[in-house]
């Protein structure tokens, strides 16, 4: 992925290296309960990290050179999403694009959606219009999920920005309202459709980034497709030693996530990302 030497975003809030209180013994499952109501997470990796200690206090520390490199990378990718969505959203949806903030954190973080652990994976909080990201997740993608690569990591960021786009268009508010009125199985289906639409929006970003900046290098799309596969609910459940249960999916299968990512990339059209219409809703 070609990203060096380009503009970085000013909308980065870097909380890494700061001392932060832990979860107070709440643990991963408790964290999920705190955060689950009405909000959507791009990647649910909890089955892969259960047993890891995510509730210990974090000590202040200086940023390493690797931390600084990650910060530069995330800043450029966020700037690219700003360049893409500023014209695309008004043109295709008649909505002005309001740039989100992206918070870099280590271990645990506080958001308008509550306290969060890095075990959640990256997430978007509509309450404060911020994307939250612990870049250690990228290391996990490479080492534990077999989905490394800079464009794979960029896809993750673009997916979370896709949730911000949904928030601006009113989709998140509407799906939250619907989920509170239906059964758990139906609520899961709505969550899946929400996540797949964010994947499709990430595909639109990838197409536009290539057209505007010449971002893609050989193998980059394969990296993104590999990441989409790795974060499919069926793959995560299987890798955690569980039998995949489609009714429990909240983000979509690997095949679905790949399909909608490529639908956005191939079309560049938000109208082609209407997962709800495609599902007959």
PDB file of C-alpha atoms in Angstrom:
ATOM      1  CA  UNK A   1       0.000   0.000   0.000  1.00  0.00           C
ATOM      2  CA  UNK A   2       1.329   3.429  -0.986  1.00  0.00           C
ATOM      3  CA  UNK A   3       0.786   5.713   1.974  1.00  0.00           C
ATOM      4  CA  UNK A   4       4.024   7.417   2.941  1.00  0.00           C
ATOM      5  CA  UNK A   5       4.527  11.076   2.128  1.00  0.00           C
ATOM      6  CA  UNK A   6       0.842  11.946   2.090  1.00  0.00           C
ATOM      7  CA  UNK A   7      -1.185  14.232   4.327  1.00  0.00           C
ATOM      8  CA  UNK A   8      -2.017  13.022   7.804  1.00  0.00           C
ATOM      9  CA  UNK A   9      -5.274  13.854   9.533  1.00  0.00           C
ATOM     10  CA  UNK A  10      -5.508  16.419  12.306  1.00  0.00           C
ATOM     11  CA  UNK A  11      -8.386  14.419  13.813  1.00  0.00           C
ATOM     12  CA  UNK A  12      -6.180  11.996  15.745  1.00  0.00           C
ATOM     13  CA  UNK A  13      -6.453  11.936  19.527  1.00  0.00           C
ATOM     14  CA  UNK A  14      -3.488   9.959  20.834  1.00  0.00           C
ATOM     15  CA  UNK A  15      -4.037   8.542  24.320  1.00  0.00           C
ATOM     16  CA  UNK A  16      -1.345   5.888  24.072  1.00  0.00           C
ATOM     17  CA  UNK A  17       1.320   5.973  26.724  1.00  0.00           C
ATOM     18  CA  UNK A  18      -1.070   7.525  29.229  1.00  0.00           C
ATOM     19  CA  UNK A  19      -1.740   5.796  32.515  1.00  0.00           C
ATOM     20  CA  UNK A  20      -5.306   4.484  32.533  1.00  0.00           C
ATOM     21  CA  UNK A  21      -7.433   2.745  35.099  1.00  0.00           C
ATOM     22  CA  UNK A  22      -8.305  -0.804  34.209  1.00  0.00           C
ATOM     23  CA  UNK A  23     -11.706  -2.373  34.098  1.00  0.00           C
ATOM     24  CA  UNK A  24     -11.949  -2.578  37.845  1.00  0.00           C
ATOM     25  CA  UNK A  25     -12.218  -6.353  37.686  1.00  0.00           C
ATOM     26  CA  UNK A  26     -15.159  -6.252  35.302  1.00  0.00           C
ATOM     27  CA  UNK A  27     -13.359  -8.388  32.719  1.00  0.00           C
ATOM     28  CA  UNK A  28     -14.031  -8.929  29.041  1.00  0.00           C
ATOM     29  CA  UNK A  29     -17.575 -10.267  29.381  1.00  0.00           C
ATOM     30  CA  UNK A  30     -18.559  -7.423  31.676  1.00  0.00           C
ATOM     31  CA  UNK A  31     -17.040  -4.937  29.282  1.00  0.00           C
ATOM     32  CA  UNK A  32     -19.152  -6.367  26.500  1.00  0.00           C
ATOM     33  CA  UNK A  33     -22.275  -5.952  28.597  1.00  0.00           C
ATOM     34  CA  UNK A  34     -21.375  -2.327  29.276  1.00  0.00           C
ATOM     35  CA  UNK A  35     -20.769  -1.554  25.630  1.00  0.00           C
ATOM     36  CA  UNK A  36     -23.216  -3.796  23.813  1.00  0.00           C
ATOM     37  CA  UNK A  37     -26.435  -1.825  24.137  1.00  0.00           C
ATOM     38  CA  UNK A  38     -27.169  -0.031  20.920  1.00  0.00           C
ATOM     39  CA  UNK A  39     -23.623   0.280  19.568  1.00  0.00           C
ATOM     40  CA  UNK A  40     -21.763  -1.524  16.829  1.00  0.00           C
ATOM     41  CA  UNK A  41     -18.230  -2.805  16.832  1.00  0.00           C
ATOM     42  CA  UNK A  42     -16.377  -3.388  13.619  1.00  0.00           C
ATOM     43  CA  UNK A  43     -14.699  -6.561  14.792  1.00  0.00           C
ATOM     44  CA  UNK A  44     -15.719  -8.834  17.648  1.00  0.00           C
ATOM     45  CA  UNK A  45     -12.572 -10.726  18.652  1.00  0.00           C
ATOM     46  CA  UNK A  46     -13.619 -11.587  22.191  1.00  0.00           C
ATOM     47  CA  UNK A  47     -13.676 -15.371  21.534  1.00  0.00           C
ATOM     48  CA  UNK A  48     -10.033 -15.205  20.513  1.00  0.00           C
ATOM     49  CA  UNK A  49      -8.845 -13.259  23.543  1.00  0.00           C
ATOM     50  CA  UNK A  50     -10.831 -14.749  26.402  1.00  0.00           C
ATOM     51  CA  UNK A  51      -8.454 -15.734  29.118  1.00  0.00           C
ATOM     52  CA  UNK A  52      -6.190 -12.795  28.435  1.00  0.00           C
ATOM     53  CA  UNK A  53      -5.995 -10.253  31.259  1.00  0.00           C
ATOM     54  CA  UNK A  54      -7.598  -7.098  29.962  1.00  0.00           C
ATOM     55  CA  UNK A  55      -8.444  -5.481  33.287  1.00  0.00           C
ATOM     56  CA  UNK A  56      -5.096  -4.458  34.741  1.00  0.00           C
ATOM     57  CA  UNK A  57      -4.131  -0.823  35.255  1.00  0.00           C
ATOM     58  CA  UNK A  58      -2.001   0.603  32.457  1.00  0.00           C
ATOM     59  CA  UNK A  59       1.221   2.386  33.394  1.00  0.00           C
ATOM     60  CA  UNK A  60       2.359   5.509  31.599  1.00  0.00           C
ATOM     61  CA  UNK A  61       5.103   4.825  29.083  1.00  0.00           C
ATOM     62  CA  UNK A  62       6.869   6.676  26.280  1.00  0.00           C
ATOM     63  CA  UNK A  63       5.843   5.880  22.733  1.00  0.00           C
ATOM     64  CA  UNK A  64       8.217   3.594  20.879  1.00  0.00           C
ATOM     65  CA  UNK A  65       9.376   4.153  17.315  1.00  0.00           C
ATOM     66  CA  UNK A  66       6.918   1.445  16.252  1.00  0.00           C
ATOM     67  CA  UNK A  67       4.114   3.295  18.067  1.00  0.00           C
ATOM     68  CA  UNK A  68       5.018   6.454  16.183  1.00  0.00           C
ATOM     69  CA  UNK A  69       5.008   4.604  12.858  1.00  0.00           C
ATOM     70  CA  UNK A  70       1.565   3.199  13.599  1.00  0.00           C
ATOM     71  CA  UNK A  71       0.366   6.686  14.476  1.00  0.00           C
ATOM     72  CA  UNK A  72       1.594   8.063  11.155  1.00  0.00           C
ATOM     73  CA  UNK A  73      -0.024   5.213   9.230  1.00  0.00           C
ATOM     74  CA  UNK A  74      -3.394   5.592  10.945  1.00  0.00           C
ATOM     75  CA  UNK A  75      -3.288   9.353  10.446  1.00  0.00           C
ATOM     76  CA  UNK A  76      -2.738   9.013   6.691  1.00  0.00           C
ATOM     77  CA  UNK A  77      -5.478   6.403   6.291  1.00  0.00           C
ATOM     78  CA  UNK A  78      -7.909   8.575   8.239  1.00  0.00           C
ATOM     79  CA  UNK A  79      -6.977  11.551   6.049  1.00  0.00           C
ATOM     80  CA  UNK A  80      -7.687   9.429   2.970  1.00  0.00           C
ATOM     81  CA  UNK A  81     -11.164   8.597   4.285  1.00  0.00           C
ATOM     82  CA  UNK A  82     -11.752  12.317   4.809  1.00  0.00           C
ATOM     83  CA  UNK A  83     -10.701  13.073   1.228  1.00  0.00           C
ATOM     84  CA  UNK A  84     -13.003  10.355  -0.101  1.00  0.00           C
ATOM     85  CA  UNK A  85     -16.163  10.862   1.942  1.00  0.00           C
ATOM     86  CA  UNK A  86     -16.180  14.679   1.875  1.00  0.00           C
ATOM     87  CA  UNK A  87     -17.387  14.669  -1.756  1.00  0.00           C
ATOM     88  CA  UNK A  88     -18.927  11.186  -1.990  1.00  0.00           C
ATOM     89  CA  UNK A  89     -21.428  11.483   0.866  1.00  0.00           C
ATOM     90  CA  UNK A  90     -23.034  14.745  -0.337  1.00  0.00           C
ATOM     91  CA  UNK A  91     -23.051  13.574  -3.953  1.00  0.00           C
ATOM     92  CA  UNK A  92     -24.525  10.142  -3.303  1.00  0.00           C
ATOM     93  CA  UNK A  93     -26.586  10.624  -0.140  1.00  0.00           C
ATOM     94  CA  UNK A  94     -27.234  14.359   0.062  1.00  0.00           C
ATOM     95  CA  UNK A  95     -25.583  14.524   3.496  1.00  0.00           C
ATOM     96  CA  UNK A  96     -22.646  16.728   4.462  1.00  0.00           C
ATOM     97  CA  UNK A  97     -19.628  14.826   5.731  1.00  0.00           C
ATOM     98  CA  UNK A  98     -18.571  15.655   9.279  1.00  0.00           C
ATOM     99  CA  UNK A  99     -15.100  14.312   9.986  1.00  0.00           C
ATOM    100  CA  UNK A 100     -14.867  11.885  12.915  1.00  0.00           C
ATOM    101  CA  UNK A 101     -12.083  11.806  15.470  1.00  0.00           C
ATOM    102  CA  UNK A 102      -9.930   8.697  15.836  1.00  0.00           C
ATOM    103  CA  UNK A 103      -8.675   7.846  19.317  1.00  0.00           C
ATOM    104  CA  UNK A 104      -5.520   5.761  19.633  1.00  0.00           C
ATOM    105  CA  UNK A 105      -5.329   3.992  22.985  1.00  0.00           C
ATOM    106  CA  UNK A 106      -3.519   1.192  24.769  1.00  0.00           C
ATOM    107  CA  UNK A 107      -5.308  -1.491  26.768  1.00  0.00           C
ATOM    108  CA  UNK A 108      -8.410   0.314  28.004  1.00  0.00           C
ATOM    109  CA  UNK A 109     -10.197   3.537  27.155  1.00  0.00           C
ATOM    110  CA  UNK A 110     -13.223   5.606  28.127  1.00  0.00           C
ATOM    111  CA  UNK A 111     -15.690   6.708  25.470  1.00  0.00           C
ATOM    112  CA  UNK A 112     -19.167   8.202  25.380  1.00  0.00           C
ATOM    113  CA  UNK A 113     -20.350   4.601  24.980  1.00  0.00           C
ATOM    114  CA  UNK A 114     -18.695   3.563  28.253  1.00  0.00           C
ATOM    115  CA  UNK A 115     -15.439   1.904  29.194  1.00  0.00           C
ATOM    116  CA  UNK A 116     -13.772  -0.299  26.586  1.00  0.00           C
ATOM    117  CA  UNK A 117     -11.022  -2.871  26.494  1.00  0.00           C
ATOM    118  CA  UNK A 118      -8.740  -3.596  23.561  1.00  0.00           C
ATOM    119  CA  UNK A 119     -10.261  -7.089  23.659  1.00  0.00           C
ATOM    120  CA  UNK A 120     -13.246  -5.537  21.906  1.00  0.00           C
ATOM    121  CA  UNK A 121     -11.257  -4.816  18.810  1.00  0.00           C
ATOM    122  CA  UNK A 122     -11.652  -1.447  17.068  1.00  0.00           C
ATOM    123  CA  UNK A 123     -15.054   0.188  17.459  1.00  0.00           C
ATOM    124  CA  UNK A 124     -17.039   3.275  16.599  1.00  0.00           C
ATOM    125  CA  UNK A 125     -19.017   5.194  19.207  1.00  0.00           C
ATOM    126  CA  UNK A 126     -21.843   7.275  17.716  1.00  0.00           C
ATOM    127  CA  UNK A 127     -22.269   9.121  21.009  1.00  0.00           C
ATOM    128  CA  UNK A 128     -19.055  11.070  20.470  1.00  0.00           C
ATOM    129  CA  UNK A 129     -18.494  10.344  16.762  1.00  0.00           C
ATOM    130  CA  UNK A 130     -15.134   8.747  17.450  1.00  0.00           C
ATOM    131  CA  UNK A 131     -13.365   5.645  16.219  1.00  0.00           C
ATOM    132  CA  UNK A 132     -11.379   3.858  18.934  1.00  0.00           C
ATOM    133  CA  UNK A 133      -8.334   1.790  18.030  1.00  0.00           C
ATOM    134  CA  UNK A 134      -5.594  -0.016  19.913  1.00  0.00           C
ATOM    135  CA  UNK A 135      -2.954  -0.665  17.245  1.00  0.00           C
ATOM    136  CA  UNK A 136      -1.925  -3.852  19.057  1.00  0.00           C
ATOM    137  CA  UNK A 137      -4.948  -5.260  17.240  1.00  0.00           C
ATOM    138  CA  UNK A 138      -2.960  -5.086  14.023  1.00  0.00           C
ATOM    139  CA  UNK A 139      -0.309  -7.318  15.585  1.00  0.00           C
ATOM    140  CA  UNK A 140      -3.068  -9.743  16.567  1.00  0.00           C
ATOM    141  CA  UNK A 141      -4.403  -9.710  13.024  1.00  0.00           C
ATOM    142  CA  UNK A 142      -0.998 -10.765  11.745  1.00  0.00           C
ATOM    143  CA  UNK A 143       0.018 -13.240  14.447  1.00  0.00           C
ATOM    144  CA  UNK A 144      -3.244 -14.848  15.549  1.00  0.00           C
ATOM    145  CA  UNK A 145      -5.627 -14.276  12.662  1.00  0.00           C
ATOM    146  CA  UNK A 146      -3.308 -14.686   9.679  1.00  0.00           C
ATOM    147  CA  UNK A 147      -4.484 -11.378   8.222  1.00  0.00           C
ATOM    148  CA  UNK A 148      -1.494  -9.042   8.245  1.00  0.00           C
ATOM    149  CA  UNK A 149      -0.615  -6.298   5.788  1.00  0.00           C
ATOM    150  CA  UNK A 150      -0.985  -2.536   5.695  1.00  0.00           C
ATOM    151  CA  UNK A 151      -3.981  -2.555   3.372  1.00  0.00           C
ATOM    152  CA  UNK A 152      -5.688  -5.113   5.601  1.00  0.00           C
ATOM    153  CA  UNK A 153      -5.186  -2.722   8.507  1.00  0.00           C
ATOM    154  CA  UNK A 154      -6.467   0.186   6.414  1.00  0.00           C
ATOM    155  CA  UNK A 155      -9.614  -1.824   5.648  1.00  0.00           C
ATOM    156  CA  UNK A 156     -10.276  -2.109   9.384  1.00  0.00           C
ATOM    157  CA  UNK A 157     -10.059   1.662   9.802  1.00  0.00           C
ATOM    158  CA  UNK A 158     -12.208   2.266   6.727  1.00  0.00           C
ATOM    159  CA  UNK A 159     -14.831  -0.139   8.081  1.00  0.00           C
ATOM    160  CA  UNK A 160     -15.103   1.836  11.318  1.00  0.00           C
ATOM    161  CA  UNK A 161     -15.370   5.077   9.351  1.00  0.00           C
ATOM    162  CA  UNK A 162     -18.133   3.299   7.438  1.00  0.00           C
ATOM    163  CA  UNK A 163     -20.050   3.140  10.719  1.00  0.00           C
ATOM    164  CA  UNK A 164     -19.554   6.889  11.047  1.00  0.00           C
ATOM    165  CA  UNK A 165     -21.068   7.321   7.591  1.00  0.00           C
ATOM    166  CA  UNK A 166     -24.018   5.209   8.764  1.00  0.00           C
ATOM    167  CA  UNK A 167     -24.371   7.449  11.781  1.00  0.00           C
ATOM    168  CA  UNK A 168     -24.446  10.575   9.606  1.00  0.00           C
ATOM    169  CA  UNK A 169     -27.091   9.082   7.296  1.00  0.00           C
ATOM    170  CA  UNK A 170     -29.245   7.971  10.226  1.00  0.00           C
ATOM    171  CA  UNK A 171     -28.780   4.245   9.667  1.00  0.00           C
ATOM    172  CA  UNK A 172     -27.238   3.553  13.083  1.00  0.00           C
ATOM    173  CA  UNK A 173     -30.024   5.298  14.928  1.00  0.00           C
ATOM    174  CA  UNK A 174     -32.691   3.431  12.977  1.00  0.00           C
ATOM    175  CA  UNK A 175     -31.059   0.019  13.389  1.00  0.00           C
ATOM    176  CA  UNK A 176     -30.616   0.634  17.094  1.00  0.00           C
ATOM    177  CA  UNK A 177     -34.317   1.421  17.384  1.00  0.00           C
ATOM    178  CA  UNK A 178     -35.280  -1.698  15.445  1.00  0.00           C
ATOM    179  CA  UNK A 179     -32.988  -3.990  17.425  1.00  0.00           C
ATOM    180  CA  UNK A 180     -34.693  -2.973  20.650  1.00  0.00           C
ATOM    181  CA  UNK A 181     -38.083  -4.080  19.294  1.00  0.00           C
ATOM    182  CA  UNK A 182     -37.341  -7.553  17.930  1.00  0.00           C
ATOM    183  CA  UNK A 183     -36.126 -10.942  19.091  1.00  0.00           C
ATOM    184  CA  UNK A 184     -32.467 -11.661  19.754  1.00  0.00           C
ATOM    185  CA  UNK A 185     -32.159 -13.613  16.520  1.00  0.00           C
ATOM    186  CA  UNK A 186     -33.690 -10.774  14.513  1.00  0.00           C
ATOM    187  CA  UNK A 187     -31.535  -8.239  16.336  1.00  0.00           C
ATOM    188  CA  UNK A 188     -28.458 -10.261  15.379  1.00  0.00           C
ATOM    189  CA  UNK A 189     -29.562 -10.232  11.749  1.00  0.00           C
ATOM    190  CA  UNK A 190     -29.924  -6.453  11.824  1.00  0.00           C
ATOM    191  CA  UNK A 191     -26.442  -6.183  13.334  1.00  0.00           C
ATOM    192  CA  UNK A 192     -25.034  -8.373  10.553  1.00  0.00           C
ATOM    193  CA  UNK A 193     -26.635  -6.194   7.888  1.00  0.00           C
ATOM    194  CA  UNK A 194     -25.230  -3.095   9.581  1.00  0.00           C
ATOM    195  CA  UNK A 195     -21.724  -4.540   9.614  1.00  0.00           C
ATOM    196  CA  UNK A 196     -21.899  -5.735   6.015  1.00  0.00           C
ATOM    197  CA  UNK A 197     -22.943  -2.269   4.887  1.00  0.00           C
ATOM    198  CA  UNK A 198     -19.900  -0.822   6.669  1.00  0.00           C
ATOM    199  CA  UNK A 199     -17.777  -3.373   4.784  1.00  0.00           C
ATOM    200  CA  UNK A 200     -19.336  -2.184   1.540  1.00  0.00           C
ATOM    201  CA  UNK A 201     -18.548   1.423   2.442  1.00  0.00           C
ATOM    202  CA  UNK A 202     -14.953   0.345   3.130  1.00  0.00           C
ATOM    203  CA  UNK A 203     -14.913  -1.018  -0.406  1.00  0.00           C
ATOM    204  CA  UNK A 204     -16.058   2.344  -1.762  1.00  0.00           C
ATOM    205  CA  UNK A 205     -13.192   3.966   0.120  1.00  0.00           C
ATOM    206  CA  UNK A 206     -10.701   1.490  -1.359  1.00  0.00           C
ATOM    207  CA  UNK A 207     -11.909   2.198  -4.895  1.00  0.00           C
ATOM    208  CA  UNK A 208     -11.781   5.959  -4.404  1.00  0.00           C
ATOM    209  CA  UNK A 209      -8.391   5.816  -2.676  1.00  0.00           C
ATOM    210  CA  UNK A 210      -6.973   3.951  -5.659  1.00  0.00           C
ATOM    211  CA  UNK A 211      -8.457   6.420  -8.126  1.00  0.00           C
ATOM    212  CA  UNK A 212      -7.350   9.487  -6.189  1.00  0.00           C
ATOM    213  CA  UNK A 213      -4.011   8.446  -4.711  1.00  0.00           C
ATOM    214  CA  UNK A 214      -2.904   5.293  -6.518  1.00  0.00           C
ATOM    215  CA  UNK A 215      -2.941   3.570  -3.148  1.00  0.00           C
ATOM    216  CA  UNK A 216      -3.125  -0.062  -4.218  1.00  0.00           C
ATOM    217  CA  UNK A 217      -0.091  -2.224  -4.800  1.00  0.00           C
ATOM    218  CA  UNK A 218      -0.001  -5.818  -6.003  1.00  0.00           C
ATOM    219  CA  UNK A 219      -1.632  -8.051  -3.414  1.00  0.00           C
ATOM    220  CA  UNK A 220      -3.399  -5.280  -1.507  1.00  0.00           C
ATOM    221  CA  UNK A 221      -6.926  -6.352  -2.404  1.00  0.00           C
ATOM    222  CA  UNK A 222      -6.011  -9.901  -1.422  1.00  0.00           C
ATOM    223  CA  UNK A 223      -4.873  -8.551   1.950  1.00  0.00           C
ATOM    224  CA  UNK A 224      -8.206  -6.828   2.486  1.00  0.00           C
ATOM    225  CA  UNK A 225     -10.099  -9.937   1.409  1.00  0.00           C
ATOM    226  CA  UNK A 226      -8.007 -11.997   3.811  1.00  0.00           C
ATOM    227  CA  UNK A 227      -8.854  -9.608   6.630  1.00  0.00           C
ATOM    228  CA  UNK A 228     -12.554  -9.736   5.757  1.00  0.00           C
ATOM    229  CA  UNK A 229     -12.369 -13.524   5.909  1.00  0.00           C
ATOM    230  CA  UNK A 230     -10.477 -13.542   9.205  1.00  0.00           C
ATOM    231  CA  UNK A 231     -13.093 -11.380  10.937  1.00  0.00           C
ATOM    232  CA  UNK A 232     -16.070 -13.397   9.716  1.00  0.00           C
ATOM    233  CA  UNK A 233     -18.163 -14.704  12.604  1.00  0.00           C
ATOM    234  CA  UNK A 234     -17.880 -18.279  11.350  1.00  0.00           C
ATOM    235  CA  UNK A 235     -14.088 -18.110  11.179  1.00  0.00           C
ATOM    236  CA  UNK A 236     -13.751 -16.457  14.596  1.00  0.00           C
ATOM    237  CA  UNK A 237     -16.055 -19.016  16.207  1.00  0.00           C
ATOM    238  CA  UNK A 238     -14.271 -21.924  14.511  1.00  0.00           C
ATOM    239  CA  UNK A 239     -10.842 -20.616  15.519  1.00  0.00           C
ATOM    240  CA  UNK A 240     -12.079 -20.379  19.093  1.00  0.00           C
ATOM    241  CA  UNK A 241     -12.986 -24.078  18.981  1.00  0.00           C
ATOM    242  CA  UNK A 242     -16.699 -23.509  18.589  1.00  0.00           C
ATOM    243  CA  UNK A 243     -19.142 -24.785  16.019  1.00  0.00           C
ATOM    244  CA  UNK A 244     -20.299 -21.760  13.985  1.00  0.00           C
ATOM    245  CA  UNK A 245     -23.917 -20.902  14.756  1.00  0.00           C
ATOM    246  CA  UNK A 246     -25.341 -18.566  12.088  1.00  0.00           C
ATOM    247  CA  UNK A 247     -28.178 -17.329  14.304  1.00  0.00           C
ATOM    248  CA  UNK A 248     -25.564 -16.003  16.725  1.00  0.00           C
ATOM    249  CA  UNK A 249     -23.645 -14.074  14.076  1.00  0.00           C
ATOM    250  CA  UNK A 250     -23.511 -10.321  14.638  1.00  0.00           C
ATOM    251  CA  UNK A 251     -21.021  -9.299  11.930  1.00  0.00           C
ATOM    252  CA  UNK A 252     -21.520 -11.746   9.066  1.00  0.00           C
ATOM    253  CA  UNK A 253     -19.760 -14.786   7.709  1.00  0.00           C
ATOM    254  CA  UNK A 254     -16.384 -14.585   6.009  1.00  0.00           C
ATOM    255  CA  UNK A 255     -18.009 -15.044   2.598  1.00  0.00           C
ATOM    256  CA  UNK A 256     -20.556 -12.303   3.282  1.00  0.00           C
ATOM    257  CA  UNK A 257     -17.934  -9.836   4.471  1.00  0.00           C
ATOM    258  CA  UNK A 258     -15.797 -10.466   1.399  1.00  0.00           C
ATOM    259  CA  UNK A 259     -18.804 -10.191  -0.909  1.00  0.00           C
ATOM    260  CA  UNK A 260     -19.934  -6.814   0.402  1.00  0.00           C
ATOM    261  CA  UNK A 261     -16.415  -5.407   0.562  1.00  0.00           C
ATOM    262  CA  UNK A 262     -15.975  -6.198  -3.125  1.00  0.00           C
ATOM    263  CA  UNK A 263     -19.463  -4.944  -3.984  1.00  0.00           C
ATOM    264  CA  UNK A 264     -18.471  -1.538  -2.680  1.00  0.00           C
ATOM    265  CA  UNK A 265     -15.105  -1.676  -4.423  1.00  0.00           C
ATOM    266  CA  UNK A 266     -16.539  -2.724  -7.776  1.00  0.00           C
ATOM    267  CA  UNK A 267     -19.461  -0.288  -7.796  1.00  0.00           C
ATOM    268  CA  UNK A 268     -18.261   2.749  -5.855  1.00  0.00           C
ATOM    269  CA  UNK A 269     -21.963   3.379  -5.271  1.00  0.00           C
ATOM    270  CA  UNK A 270     -23.600   3.733  -1.867  1.00  0.00           C
ATOM    271  CA  UNK A 271     -26.904   2.603  -3.377  1.00  0.00           C
ATOM    272  CA  UNK A 272     -25.313  -0.769  -4.058  1.00  0.00           C
ATOM    273  CA  UNK A 273     -24.493  -1.084  -0.338  1.00  0.00           C
ATOM    274  CA  UNK A 274     -28.108  -1.361   0.812  1.00  0.00           C
ATOM    275  CA  UNK A 275     -27.771  -4.630   2.683  1.00  0.00           C
ATOM    276  CA  UNK A 276     -31.192  -4.153   4.256  1.00  0.00           C
ATOM    277  CA  UNK A 277     -32.967  -3.952   0.913  1.00  0.00           C
ATOM    278  CA  UNK A 278     -30.998  -6.944  -0.333  1.00  0.00           C
ATOM    279  CA  UNK A 279     -32.255  -8.912   2.667  1.00  0.00           C
ATOM    280  CA  UNK A 280     -35.847  -7.877   1.986  1.00  0.00           C
ATOM    281  CA  UNK A 281     -36.098  -5.473   4.921  1.00  0.00           C
TER     282      UNK A 281
END
